[in-house]
Structures are given as structure tokens and as C-alpha cells.
CSV table of C-alpha atoms and ligand atoms in Angstrom, one decimal:
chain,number,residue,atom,x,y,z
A,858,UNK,CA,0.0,0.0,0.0
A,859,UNK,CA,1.4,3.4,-1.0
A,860,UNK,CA,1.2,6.4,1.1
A,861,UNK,CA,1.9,10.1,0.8
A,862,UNK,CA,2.5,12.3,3.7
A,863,UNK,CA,3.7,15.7,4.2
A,864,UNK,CA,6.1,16.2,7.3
A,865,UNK,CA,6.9,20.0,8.5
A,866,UNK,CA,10.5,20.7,10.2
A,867,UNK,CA,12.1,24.0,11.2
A,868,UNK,CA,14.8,25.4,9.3
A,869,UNK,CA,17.9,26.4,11.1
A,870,UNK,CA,18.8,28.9,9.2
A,871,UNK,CA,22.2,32.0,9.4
A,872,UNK,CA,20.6,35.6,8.9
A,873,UNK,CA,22.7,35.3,5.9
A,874,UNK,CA,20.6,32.4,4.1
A,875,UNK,CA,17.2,33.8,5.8
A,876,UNK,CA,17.9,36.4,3.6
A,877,UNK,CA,18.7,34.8,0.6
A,878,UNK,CA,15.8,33.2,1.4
A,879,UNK,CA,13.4,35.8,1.7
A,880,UNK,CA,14.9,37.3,-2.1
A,881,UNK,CA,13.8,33.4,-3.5
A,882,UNK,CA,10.3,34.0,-2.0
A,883,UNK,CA,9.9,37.6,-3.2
A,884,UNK,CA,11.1,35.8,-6.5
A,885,UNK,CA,8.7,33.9,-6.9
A,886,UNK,CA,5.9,36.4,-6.0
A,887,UNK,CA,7.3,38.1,-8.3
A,888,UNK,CA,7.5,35.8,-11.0
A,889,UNK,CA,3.5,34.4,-10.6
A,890,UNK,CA,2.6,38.4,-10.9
A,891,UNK,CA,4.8,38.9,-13.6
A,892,UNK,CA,3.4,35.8,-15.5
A,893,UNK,CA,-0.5,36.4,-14.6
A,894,UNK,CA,0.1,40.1,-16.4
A,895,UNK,CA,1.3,38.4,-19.5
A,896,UNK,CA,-1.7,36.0,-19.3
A,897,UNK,CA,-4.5,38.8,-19.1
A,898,UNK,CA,-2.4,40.7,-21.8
A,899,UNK,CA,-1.8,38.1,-24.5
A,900,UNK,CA,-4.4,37.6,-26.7
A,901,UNK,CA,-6.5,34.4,-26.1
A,902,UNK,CA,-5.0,32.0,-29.0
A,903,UNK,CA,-1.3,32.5,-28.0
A,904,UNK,CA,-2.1,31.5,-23.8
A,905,UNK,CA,-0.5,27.9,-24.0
A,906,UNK,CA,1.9,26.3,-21.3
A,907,UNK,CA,5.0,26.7,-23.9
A,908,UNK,CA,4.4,30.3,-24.9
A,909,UNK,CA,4.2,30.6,-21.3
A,910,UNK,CA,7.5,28.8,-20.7
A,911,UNK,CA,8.9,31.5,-23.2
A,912,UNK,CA,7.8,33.9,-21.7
A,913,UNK,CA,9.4,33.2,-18.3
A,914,UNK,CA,12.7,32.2,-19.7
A,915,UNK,CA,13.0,35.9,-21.1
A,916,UNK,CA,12.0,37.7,-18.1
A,917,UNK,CA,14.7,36.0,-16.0
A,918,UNK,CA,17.1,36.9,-18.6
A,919,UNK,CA,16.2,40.5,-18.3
A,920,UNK,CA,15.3,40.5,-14.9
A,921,UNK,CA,18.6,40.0,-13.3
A,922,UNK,CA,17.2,39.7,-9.9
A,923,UNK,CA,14.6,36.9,-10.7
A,924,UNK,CA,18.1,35.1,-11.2
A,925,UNK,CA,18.0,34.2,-7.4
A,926,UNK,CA,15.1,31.8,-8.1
A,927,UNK,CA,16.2,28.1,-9.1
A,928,UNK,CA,15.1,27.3,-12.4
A,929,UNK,CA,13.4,24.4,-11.5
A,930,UNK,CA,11.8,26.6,-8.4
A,931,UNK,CA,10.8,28.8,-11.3
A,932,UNK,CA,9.1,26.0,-13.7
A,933,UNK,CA,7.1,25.3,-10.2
A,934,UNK,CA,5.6,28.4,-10.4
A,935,UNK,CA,4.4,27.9,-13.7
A,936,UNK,CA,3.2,24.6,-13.1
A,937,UNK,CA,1.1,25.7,-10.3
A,938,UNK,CA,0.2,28.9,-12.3
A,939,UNK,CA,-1.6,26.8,-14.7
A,940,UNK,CA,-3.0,24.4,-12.6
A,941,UNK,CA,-4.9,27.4,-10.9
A,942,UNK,CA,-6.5,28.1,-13.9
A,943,UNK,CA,-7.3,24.4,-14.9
A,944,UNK,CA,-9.0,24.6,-11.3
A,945,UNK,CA,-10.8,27.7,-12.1
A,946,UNK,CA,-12.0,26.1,-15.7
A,947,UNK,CA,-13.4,23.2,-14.1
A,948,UNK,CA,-14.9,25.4,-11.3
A,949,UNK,CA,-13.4,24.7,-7.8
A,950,UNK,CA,-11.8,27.7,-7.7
A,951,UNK,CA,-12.0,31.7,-9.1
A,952,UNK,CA,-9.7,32.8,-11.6
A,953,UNK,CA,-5.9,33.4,-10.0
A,954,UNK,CA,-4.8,36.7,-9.1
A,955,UNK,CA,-1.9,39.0,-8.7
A,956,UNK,CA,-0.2,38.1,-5.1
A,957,UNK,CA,0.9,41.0,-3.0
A,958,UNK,CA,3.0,41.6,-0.6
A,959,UNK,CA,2.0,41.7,2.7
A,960,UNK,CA,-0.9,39.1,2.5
A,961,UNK,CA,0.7,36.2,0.4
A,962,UNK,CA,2.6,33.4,2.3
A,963,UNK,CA,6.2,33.2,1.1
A,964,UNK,CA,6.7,29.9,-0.6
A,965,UNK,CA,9.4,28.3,-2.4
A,966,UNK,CA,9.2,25.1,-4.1
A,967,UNK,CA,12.2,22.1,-4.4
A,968,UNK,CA,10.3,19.7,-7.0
A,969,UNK,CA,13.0,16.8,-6.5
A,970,UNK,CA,13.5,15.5,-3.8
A,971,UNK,CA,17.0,13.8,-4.7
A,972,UNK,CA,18.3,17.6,-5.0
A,973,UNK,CA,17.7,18.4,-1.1
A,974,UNK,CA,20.5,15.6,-0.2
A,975,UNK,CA,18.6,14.7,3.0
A,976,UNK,CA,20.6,13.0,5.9
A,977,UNK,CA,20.7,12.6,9.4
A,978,UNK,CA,23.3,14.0,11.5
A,979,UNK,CA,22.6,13.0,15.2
A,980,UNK,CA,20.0,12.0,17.5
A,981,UNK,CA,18.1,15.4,16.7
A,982,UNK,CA,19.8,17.1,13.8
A,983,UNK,CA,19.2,16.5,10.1
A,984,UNK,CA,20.5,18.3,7.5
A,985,UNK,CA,19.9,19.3,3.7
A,986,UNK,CA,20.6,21.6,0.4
A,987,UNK,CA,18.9,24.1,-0.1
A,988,UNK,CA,19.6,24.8,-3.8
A,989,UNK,CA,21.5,28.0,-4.5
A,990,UNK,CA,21.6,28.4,-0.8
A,991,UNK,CA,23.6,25.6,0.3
A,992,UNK,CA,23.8,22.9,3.5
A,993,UNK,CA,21.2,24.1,5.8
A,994,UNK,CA,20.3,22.1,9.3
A,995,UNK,CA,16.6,20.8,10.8
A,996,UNK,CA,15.4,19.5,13.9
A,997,UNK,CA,15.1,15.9,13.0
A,998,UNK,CA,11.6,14.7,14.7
A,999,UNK,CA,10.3,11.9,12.4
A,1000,UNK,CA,11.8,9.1,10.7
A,1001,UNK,CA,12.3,10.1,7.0
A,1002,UNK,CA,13.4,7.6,4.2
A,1003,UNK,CA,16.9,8.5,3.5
A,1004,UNK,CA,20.4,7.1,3.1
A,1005,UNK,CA,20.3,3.3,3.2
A,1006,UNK,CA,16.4,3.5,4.0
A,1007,UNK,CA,15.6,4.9,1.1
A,1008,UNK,CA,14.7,3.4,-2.4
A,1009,UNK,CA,12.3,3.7,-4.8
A,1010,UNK,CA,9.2,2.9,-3.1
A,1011,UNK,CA,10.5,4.8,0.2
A,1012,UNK,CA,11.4,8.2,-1.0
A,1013,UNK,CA,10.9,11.5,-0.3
A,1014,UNK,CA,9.9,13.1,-3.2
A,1015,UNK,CA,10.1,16.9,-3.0
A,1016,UNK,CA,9.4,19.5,-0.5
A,1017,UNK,CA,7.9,23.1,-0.6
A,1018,UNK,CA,9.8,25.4,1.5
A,1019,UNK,CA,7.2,28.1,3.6
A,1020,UNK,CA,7.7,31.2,5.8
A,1021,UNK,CA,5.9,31.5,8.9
A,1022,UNK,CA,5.9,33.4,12.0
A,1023,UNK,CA,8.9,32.3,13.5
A,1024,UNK,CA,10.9,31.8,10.0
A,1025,UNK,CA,11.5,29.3,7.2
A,1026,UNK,CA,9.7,25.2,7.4
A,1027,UNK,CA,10.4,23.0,5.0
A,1028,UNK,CA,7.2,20.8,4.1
A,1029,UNK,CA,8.6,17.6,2.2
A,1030,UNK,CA,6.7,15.1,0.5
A,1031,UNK,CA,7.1,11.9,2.0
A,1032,UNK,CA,6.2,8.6,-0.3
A,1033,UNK,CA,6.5,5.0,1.5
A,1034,UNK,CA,4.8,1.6,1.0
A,1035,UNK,CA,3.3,-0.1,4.2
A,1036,UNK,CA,1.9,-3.2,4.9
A,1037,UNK,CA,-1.8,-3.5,4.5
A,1038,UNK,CA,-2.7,-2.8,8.2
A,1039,UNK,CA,-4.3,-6.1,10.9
A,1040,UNK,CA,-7.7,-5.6,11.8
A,1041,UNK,CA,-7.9,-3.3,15.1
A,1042,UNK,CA,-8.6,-4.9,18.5
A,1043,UNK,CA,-9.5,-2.3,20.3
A,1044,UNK,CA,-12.9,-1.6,22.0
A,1045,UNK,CA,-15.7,1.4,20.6
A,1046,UNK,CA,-16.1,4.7,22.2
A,1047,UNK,CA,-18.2,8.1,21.6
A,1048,UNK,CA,-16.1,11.3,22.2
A,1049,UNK,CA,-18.4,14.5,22.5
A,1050,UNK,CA,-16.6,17.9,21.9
A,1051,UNK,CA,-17.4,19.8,25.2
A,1052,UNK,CA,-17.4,23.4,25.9
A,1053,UNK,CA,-16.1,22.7,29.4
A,1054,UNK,CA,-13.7,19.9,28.6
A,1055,UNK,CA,-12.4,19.6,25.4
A,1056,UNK,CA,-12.7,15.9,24.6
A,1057,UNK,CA,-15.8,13.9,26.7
A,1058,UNK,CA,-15.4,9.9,26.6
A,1059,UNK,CA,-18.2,7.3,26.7
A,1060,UNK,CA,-16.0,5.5,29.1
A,1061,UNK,CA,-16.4,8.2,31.2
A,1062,UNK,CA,-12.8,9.6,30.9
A,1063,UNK,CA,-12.3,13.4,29.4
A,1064,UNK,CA,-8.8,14.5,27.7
A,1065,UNK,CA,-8.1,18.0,28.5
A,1066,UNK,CA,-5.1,20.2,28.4
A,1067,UNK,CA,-4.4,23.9,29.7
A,1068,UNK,CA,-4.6,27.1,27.9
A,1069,UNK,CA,-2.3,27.8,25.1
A,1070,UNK,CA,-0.7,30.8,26.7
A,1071,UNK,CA,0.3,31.1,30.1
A,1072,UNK,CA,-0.6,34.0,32.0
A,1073,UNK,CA,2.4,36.0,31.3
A,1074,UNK,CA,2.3,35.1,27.3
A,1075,UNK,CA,-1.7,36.3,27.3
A,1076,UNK,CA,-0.6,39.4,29.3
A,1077,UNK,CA,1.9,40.2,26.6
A,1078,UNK,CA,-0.5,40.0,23.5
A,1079,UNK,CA,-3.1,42.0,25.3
A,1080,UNK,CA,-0.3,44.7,25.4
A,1081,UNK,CA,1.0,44.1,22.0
A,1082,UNK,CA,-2.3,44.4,20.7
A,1083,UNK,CA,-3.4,47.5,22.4
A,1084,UNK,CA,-0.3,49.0,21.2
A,1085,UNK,CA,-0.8,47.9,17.5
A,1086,UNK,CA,-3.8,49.8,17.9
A,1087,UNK,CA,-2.1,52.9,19.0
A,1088,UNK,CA,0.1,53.1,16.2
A,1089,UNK,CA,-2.3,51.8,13.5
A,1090,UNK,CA,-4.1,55.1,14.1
A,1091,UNK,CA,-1.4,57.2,13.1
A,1092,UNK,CA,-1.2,55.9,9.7
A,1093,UNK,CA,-2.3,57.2,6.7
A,1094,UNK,CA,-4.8,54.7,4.4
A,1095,UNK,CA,-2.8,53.6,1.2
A,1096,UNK,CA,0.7,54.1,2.6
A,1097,UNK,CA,3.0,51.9,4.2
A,1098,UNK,CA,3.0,50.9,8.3
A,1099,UNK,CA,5.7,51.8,10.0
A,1100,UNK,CA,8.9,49.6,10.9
A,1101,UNK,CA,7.5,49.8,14.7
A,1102,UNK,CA,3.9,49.0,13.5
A,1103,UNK,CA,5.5,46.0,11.5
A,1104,UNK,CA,7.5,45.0,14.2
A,1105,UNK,CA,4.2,44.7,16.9
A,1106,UNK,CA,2.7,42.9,14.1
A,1107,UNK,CA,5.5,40.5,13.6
A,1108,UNK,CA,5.5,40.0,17.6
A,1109,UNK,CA,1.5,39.6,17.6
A,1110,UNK,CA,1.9,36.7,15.0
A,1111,UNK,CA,4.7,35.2,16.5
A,1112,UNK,CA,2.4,34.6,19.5
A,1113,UNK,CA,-0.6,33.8,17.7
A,1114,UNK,CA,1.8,30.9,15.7
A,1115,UNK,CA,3.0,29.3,19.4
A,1116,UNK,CA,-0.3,28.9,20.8
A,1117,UNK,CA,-1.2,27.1,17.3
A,1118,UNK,CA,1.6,25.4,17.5
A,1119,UNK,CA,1.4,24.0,21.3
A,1120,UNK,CA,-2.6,23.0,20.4
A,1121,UNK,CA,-1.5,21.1,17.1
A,1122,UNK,CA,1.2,19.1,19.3
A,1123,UNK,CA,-1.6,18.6,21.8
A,1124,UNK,CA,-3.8,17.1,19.1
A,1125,UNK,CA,-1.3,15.1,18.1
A,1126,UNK,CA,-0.3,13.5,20.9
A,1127,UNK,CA,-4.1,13.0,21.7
A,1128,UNK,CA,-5.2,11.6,18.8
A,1129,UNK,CA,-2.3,9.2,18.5
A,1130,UNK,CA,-3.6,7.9,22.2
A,1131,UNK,CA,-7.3,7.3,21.0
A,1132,UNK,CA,-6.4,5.8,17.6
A,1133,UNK,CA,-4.0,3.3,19.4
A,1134,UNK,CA,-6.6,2.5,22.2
A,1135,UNK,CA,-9.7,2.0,20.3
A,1136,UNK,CA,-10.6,0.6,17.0
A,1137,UNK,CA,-14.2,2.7,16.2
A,1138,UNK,CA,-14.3,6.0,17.1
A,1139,UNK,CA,-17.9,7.6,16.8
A,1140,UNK,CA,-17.8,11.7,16.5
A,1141,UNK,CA,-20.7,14.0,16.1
A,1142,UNK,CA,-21.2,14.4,12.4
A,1143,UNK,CA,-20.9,18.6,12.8
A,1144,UNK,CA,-20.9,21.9,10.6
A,1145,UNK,CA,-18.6,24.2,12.2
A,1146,UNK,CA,-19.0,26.5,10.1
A,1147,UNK,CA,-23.0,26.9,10.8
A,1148,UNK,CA,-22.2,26.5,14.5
A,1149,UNK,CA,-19.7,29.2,15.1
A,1150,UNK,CA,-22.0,32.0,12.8
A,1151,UNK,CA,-22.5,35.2,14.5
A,1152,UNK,CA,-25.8,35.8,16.6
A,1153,UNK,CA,-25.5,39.4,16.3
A,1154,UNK,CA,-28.3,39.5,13.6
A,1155,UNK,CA,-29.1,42.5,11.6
A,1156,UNK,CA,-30.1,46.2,12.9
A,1157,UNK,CA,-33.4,45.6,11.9
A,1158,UNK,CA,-33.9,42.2,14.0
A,1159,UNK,CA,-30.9,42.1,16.5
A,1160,UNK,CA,-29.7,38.9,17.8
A,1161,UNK,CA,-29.7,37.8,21.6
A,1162,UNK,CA,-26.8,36.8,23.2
A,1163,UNK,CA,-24.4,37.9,20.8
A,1164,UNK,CA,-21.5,38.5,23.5
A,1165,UNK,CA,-22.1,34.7,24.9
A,1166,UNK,CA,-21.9,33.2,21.3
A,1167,UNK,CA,-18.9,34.9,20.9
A,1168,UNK,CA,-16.9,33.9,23.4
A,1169,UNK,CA,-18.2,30.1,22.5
A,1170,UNK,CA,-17.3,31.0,19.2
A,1171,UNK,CA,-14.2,31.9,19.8
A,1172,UNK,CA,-13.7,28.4,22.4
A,1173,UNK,CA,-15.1,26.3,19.6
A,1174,UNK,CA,-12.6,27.3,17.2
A,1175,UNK,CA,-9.5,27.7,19.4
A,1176,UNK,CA,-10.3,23.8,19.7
A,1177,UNK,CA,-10.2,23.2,16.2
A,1178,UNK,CA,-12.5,20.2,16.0
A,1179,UNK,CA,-12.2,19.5,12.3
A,1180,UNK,CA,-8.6,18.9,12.2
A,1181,UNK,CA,-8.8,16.7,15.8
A,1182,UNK,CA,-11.1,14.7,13.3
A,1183,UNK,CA,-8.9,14.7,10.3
A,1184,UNK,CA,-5.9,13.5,12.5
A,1185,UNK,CA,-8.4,11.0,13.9
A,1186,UNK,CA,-9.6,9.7,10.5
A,1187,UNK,CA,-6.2,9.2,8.9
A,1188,UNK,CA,-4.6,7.7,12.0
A,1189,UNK,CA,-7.3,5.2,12.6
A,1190,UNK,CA,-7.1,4.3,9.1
A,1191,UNK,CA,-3.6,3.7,9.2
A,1192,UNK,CA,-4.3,1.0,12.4
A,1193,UNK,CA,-7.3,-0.3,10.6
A,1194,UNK,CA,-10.0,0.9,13.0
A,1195,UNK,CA,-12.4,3.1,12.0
A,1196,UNK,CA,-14.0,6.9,12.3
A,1197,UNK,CA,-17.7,6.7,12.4
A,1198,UNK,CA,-20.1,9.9,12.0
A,1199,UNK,CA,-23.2,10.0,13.5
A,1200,UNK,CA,-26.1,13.0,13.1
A,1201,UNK,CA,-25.7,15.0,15.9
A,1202,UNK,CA,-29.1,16.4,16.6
A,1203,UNK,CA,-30.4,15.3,20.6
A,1204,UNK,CA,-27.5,13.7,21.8
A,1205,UNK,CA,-26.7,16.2,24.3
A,1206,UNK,CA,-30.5,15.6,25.6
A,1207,UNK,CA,-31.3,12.5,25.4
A,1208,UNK,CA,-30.7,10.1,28.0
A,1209,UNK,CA,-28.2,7.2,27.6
A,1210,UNK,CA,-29.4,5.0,30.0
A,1211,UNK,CA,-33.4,4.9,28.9
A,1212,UNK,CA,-32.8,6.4,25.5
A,1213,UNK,CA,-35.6,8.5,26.0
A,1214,UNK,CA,-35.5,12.5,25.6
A,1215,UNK,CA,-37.2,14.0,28.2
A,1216,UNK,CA,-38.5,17.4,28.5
A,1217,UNK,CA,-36.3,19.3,31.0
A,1218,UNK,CA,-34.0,16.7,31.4
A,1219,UNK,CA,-30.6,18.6,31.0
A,1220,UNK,CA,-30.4,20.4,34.3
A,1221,UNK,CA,-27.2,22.4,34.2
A,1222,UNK,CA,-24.0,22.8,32.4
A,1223,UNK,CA,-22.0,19.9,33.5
A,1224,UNK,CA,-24.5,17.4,35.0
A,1225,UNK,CA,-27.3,15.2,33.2
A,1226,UNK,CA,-30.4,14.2,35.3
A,1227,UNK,CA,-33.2,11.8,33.9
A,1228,UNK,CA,-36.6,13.3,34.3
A,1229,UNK,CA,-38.2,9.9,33.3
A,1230,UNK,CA,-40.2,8.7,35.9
A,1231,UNK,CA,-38.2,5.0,36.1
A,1232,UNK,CA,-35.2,6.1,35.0
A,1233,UNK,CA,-33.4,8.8,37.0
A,1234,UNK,CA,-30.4,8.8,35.6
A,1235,UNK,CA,-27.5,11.0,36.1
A,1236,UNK,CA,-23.9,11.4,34.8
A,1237,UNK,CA,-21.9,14.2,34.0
A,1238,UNK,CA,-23.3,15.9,30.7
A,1239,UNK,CA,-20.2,15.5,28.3
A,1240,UNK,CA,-20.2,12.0,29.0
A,1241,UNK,CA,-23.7,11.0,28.8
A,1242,UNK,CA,-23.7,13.0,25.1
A,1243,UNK,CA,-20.3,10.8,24.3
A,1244,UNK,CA,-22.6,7.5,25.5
A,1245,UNK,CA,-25.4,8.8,23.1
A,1246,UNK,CA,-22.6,9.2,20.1
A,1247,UNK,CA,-21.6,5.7,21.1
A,1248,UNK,CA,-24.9,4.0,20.8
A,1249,UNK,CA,-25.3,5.8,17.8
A,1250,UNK,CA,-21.9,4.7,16.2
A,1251,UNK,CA,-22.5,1.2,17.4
A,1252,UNK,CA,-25.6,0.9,15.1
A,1253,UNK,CA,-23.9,2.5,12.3
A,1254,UNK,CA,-21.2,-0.1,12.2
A,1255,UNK,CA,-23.4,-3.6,13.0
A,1256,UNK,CA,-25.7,-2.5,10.4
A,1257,UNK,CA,-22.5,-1.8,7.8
A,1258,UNK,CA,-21.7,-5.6,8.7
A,1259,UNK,CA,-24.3,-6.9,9.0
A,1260,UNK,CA,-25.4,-10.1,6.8
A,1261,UNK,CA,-28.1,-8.9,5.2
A,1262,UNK,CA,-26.2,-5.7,3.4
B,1022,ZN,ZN1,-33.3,8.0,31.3
């Protein structure tokens, strides 16, 4: 069984090659912008991959700075130039557009992999070439095929390089064969995304984990913030922010990017855990997107409770459900257990004991009562959702395997 993964590392870059760096990104920026103008400009029979080509070839001959960019970085760019517009002909995307400055992510592509010369140098050090930048080290966190491991089914077979907030990742492409995966052993279990805890078990457990930021960290982007807001009022619409304004916003990001960061390891971790432990998993079958809309409503008909939605809002996607789901998919797949969906609608009233939904049966917050006259049940409300999504999973899967289907 093939697979293809992507696998993120930090670069450990000198200022020197973070800056050479930078001039490949802006290169490529560049270089899309310089190549969508031709497009809109040339007249519709002479748009064609090859006239294209052309057309890229002569600006980086009379362009001397586009010179940075490898050529093959450079072909990239019109590879994935045309492929946005083959997406936007077949309609799951709008036409491309120029890229600008500030708002576009700085990207560079390496197509082949054999070109980055990938080895390990110690327990936690890896290192690579960079082309036209030269031998560049990474924290080495994952096993990738290379040296004696690799061949032709284990390979990695190219990597995009990306800026973030706190500098230059490469992304490689990581292609290995695996052996078709044992049935899983493990036992079924619901998991309800609370509000109060962040992952509710049917087995009565919860996974949890502290804020993102410690106190000191959420003081300091309250202030950074504030003072972003100071500055942004003294500048003029249309012109460019000031190196301080820059800077705050640089600081603000860098913030923003190690709280993502420390929820993504979290997840991680967490979702390695449950797709070890169990082999079905049932979720709520959720749209986010619906769920986290505003309440404010319009001026006409004003919502209620717009401050309170926000704040949950703002909890549900801090949690980033969709992507504990993803990560829970793939890695059950890879065990061969399973992620079962189930409609969501009632499971957080319903009781899991009687299976009856009772008016005012959900008392508070955190605790569940019965109101059924011979049932009186009561459990903490996350779990008796989670034992609801179980049920619910349960019956999805016998009837999948069942004889009769
Ligand atoms: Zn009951």
C-alpha cells in the first residue's frame, strides 16, 4: 500500500541564508505576478503552457534579480500557475490573481527531492541543500526515508519550503509503502466535543489540556495588541506601516503561531492515544462553520446573546474540531480501526441510559439528570452526550456488517 505524507520541520537557518531566502520568496511572488500580467495581456490564441515557458525564460534573462530563483523553483511556479487556472475552468476555484506583498505566504518550491541531499546528522539534527543556498540544518523529529532507507518505493519526493511566523519550514513530500494494516482490536467509544472539557469519553474519561498561553504570554498579547492599535491610528490609508507597526505585528503573529503550535502538538499527541486505544471511534457528524456564525443578527432584527456566542465561538474554534477529526480519521485508518459519524441532533438531551428525551432533562451545564419517571439517571453531561454518540456509532457499524447488506 502506497502512502503520501507531508512532514513539517524547522529550518535552522544563518541571517545570511534567511535572507537569501526571503529574495527566493519575493522571486517567486514576483514571478507568478509577472506571468498572470502576461496571461491577461496576451491575446486568447497565444495562452499555452509553452508560450508561457517562453515567456518566463525571457523575463529571468532580463530581470537579473529573478536570477535568485532556481530554475526548477521557477518551472514550479508555472506549473502551479496553470494548474490554478485548470482549477478555475473546471470550477473549484475563481480565476488566479496577482499576489501581494504583505498578504501572500512566502513559498518556495524544491520539485525533486534527490536535489535536497537529505541526511541525518545526530539523535536530533538533520541536515539538507537548499539549492542555491547551500547545507542548511533541521530538527530531526520523524523518521524520514533517506540514506540506506531509502529506495524507490520509500522516498521523499520533494518539498515546498514556507515562511511563517517564526521563519523558514520545510514541508517535504514523504512517499513510503506499508503493509496492508491487521484488523484493530480495540474496544468502541463516543467522544463529544465539550465546551467545558475539550474531549468527553463514553467510558467516562475526558482529555483535557491547559490554555495555550500562560498567563504571562496572554498578558503580553493584550499589550501588544493595544499598542498595535495605538500606532495603526497614526497611519495614513494607502501608505506603508511603520517599521514599529511591522515589528508589533510581527510580535503579535509570533504569538498567535505558538499557541497554534502547542494545540497542534496537543492534538497530536491525543489523537495518537485514542487511535491506538480504540478501533471505532464515533464523532458528532458537525458543521462548524454553521455552529460558530454570528448571533448578532441585523439592525433591523438584532440577535440575543451575541456577546455569549462569541466567546463560544471563539472556544469552539480555538479547539479546532475539524482537524482533531482529520488527524483521527487518517490515523485510525492507518491501524485499521475506523471513524464513524453519527447525526448529531439530541445527543446532548437524550438520556443514555433509557434512551428517551425527556423534556427538562438537562439540568445544568455539566451534569445530566433523567426526568423519566423510572429512570433517573445522572452522569456528567459530556459523557452521557459521548454515550449517546456511542450507541449511535454502534448501530452504524453492525448495520454496515451486517449479513443482510
Ligand atoms: Zn433515562
Amino acid at each position: 500500500m502506497k502512502r503520501q505524507r507531508g512532514h513539517k520541520a524547522l529550518l535552522s537557518l544563518t541571517s545570511e541564508q534567511a535572507r537569501k531566502l526571503d529574495d527566493q520568496g519575493h522571486a517567486a511572488r514576483t514571478l507568478w505576478n509577472l506571468l498572470h500580467d502576461w496571461w491577461v495581456m496576451a491575446p486568447k490564441c497565444r495562452r499555452s503552457l509553452a508560450a508561457a515557458d517562453r515567456a518566463i525564460r525571457q523575463a529571468r534573462k532580463e530581470i537579473a534579480w529573478l536570477g535568485v530563483l532556481p530554475a526548477q523553483a521557477a518551472q514550479q511556479v508555472l506549473k502551479q500557475y496553470h494548474r490554478a487556472w485548470v482549477n478555475c475552468w473546471e470550477g473549484r476555484a475563481s480565476a488566479p490573481n496577482f499576489k501581494s506583498r504583505i498578504r501572500t505566504r512566502m513559498a518556495v518550491d524544491v520539485p525533486q527531492g534527490r536535489d535536497l541531499q537529505v541526511k541525518r546528522l545526530s539523535r536530533h539534527w538533520g541536515q539538507l541543500c537548499i539549492p542555491k543556498i547551500g547545507l542548511v540544518r533541521f530538527r530531526w523529529t520523524k523518521a524520514l526515508p533517506v540514506g540506506k532507507r531509502a529506495d524507490k518505493l520509500n522516498r521523499i519526493t520533494g518539498a515546498r519550503l514556507v515562511k511563517e511566523a517564526h521563519g523558514w519550514h520545510i514541508v517535504f513530500r514523504v512517499q513510503t509503502e506499508v503493509p496492508g494494516s491487521e484488523p484493530h482490536t480495540g474496544a468502541l467509544v463516543g467522544i463529544d466535543r465539550g465546551v467545558v472539557v475539550p474531549l468527553a469519553l463514553s467510558d467516562g474519561t475526558n482529555r483535557e489540556h491547559g490554555p495555550w498561553l500562560t498567563p504571562g504570554e496572554t498578558d503580553r498579547l493584550r499589550r501588544l495588541e493595544k499598542a498595535a492599535a495605538r500606532k495603526r491610528r497614526h497611519c495614513t490609508p494607502g501608505e506603508r506601516n511603520s517599521s514599529r507597526l511591522t515589528r508589533t505585528y510581527d510580535q503579535i503573529a509570533r504569538l498567535r503561531a505558538t499557541a497554534t503550535r502547542r494545540a497542534r502538538d496537543w492534538q497530536h499527541q491525543t489523537t495518537t492515544d485514542l487511535a491506538d486505544t480504540f478501533a471505532v471511534v464515533g464523532v458528532e457528524d458537525l458543521a462548524i462553520t454553521n455552529m460558530i456564525k454570528s448571533a448578532r443578527g441585523t439592525a433591523e432584527a438584532p440577535g440575543k446573546h451575541v456577546r455569549q456566542k462569541a466567546t463560544l465561538n471563539r472556544a469552539i474554534a480555538g479547539e479546532a474540531w475539524g482537524r482533531t477529526v482529520e488527524l483521527l480519521a487518517y490515523k485510525l485508518a492507518d491501524r485499521g480501526g475506523h471513524l464513524v459519524k453519527v447525526p448529531a441532533p439530541g445527543t446532548s438531551l437524550r438520556c443514555s441510559a433509557c434512551g428517551f428525551t425527556t423534556p427538562g432533562s438537562r439540568e445544568t451545564q455539566a451534569g445530566f439528570v433523567c426526568k423519566a419517571a423510572s429512570c433517573g439517571y445522572e452522569d456528567n453531561a459530556d459523557t452521557n452526550a459521548a454515550r449517546n454518540i456511542k450507541h449511535a456509532a454502534g448501530q452504524a457499524v453492525s448495520g454496515l456488517l451486517s449479513p443482510r447488506r
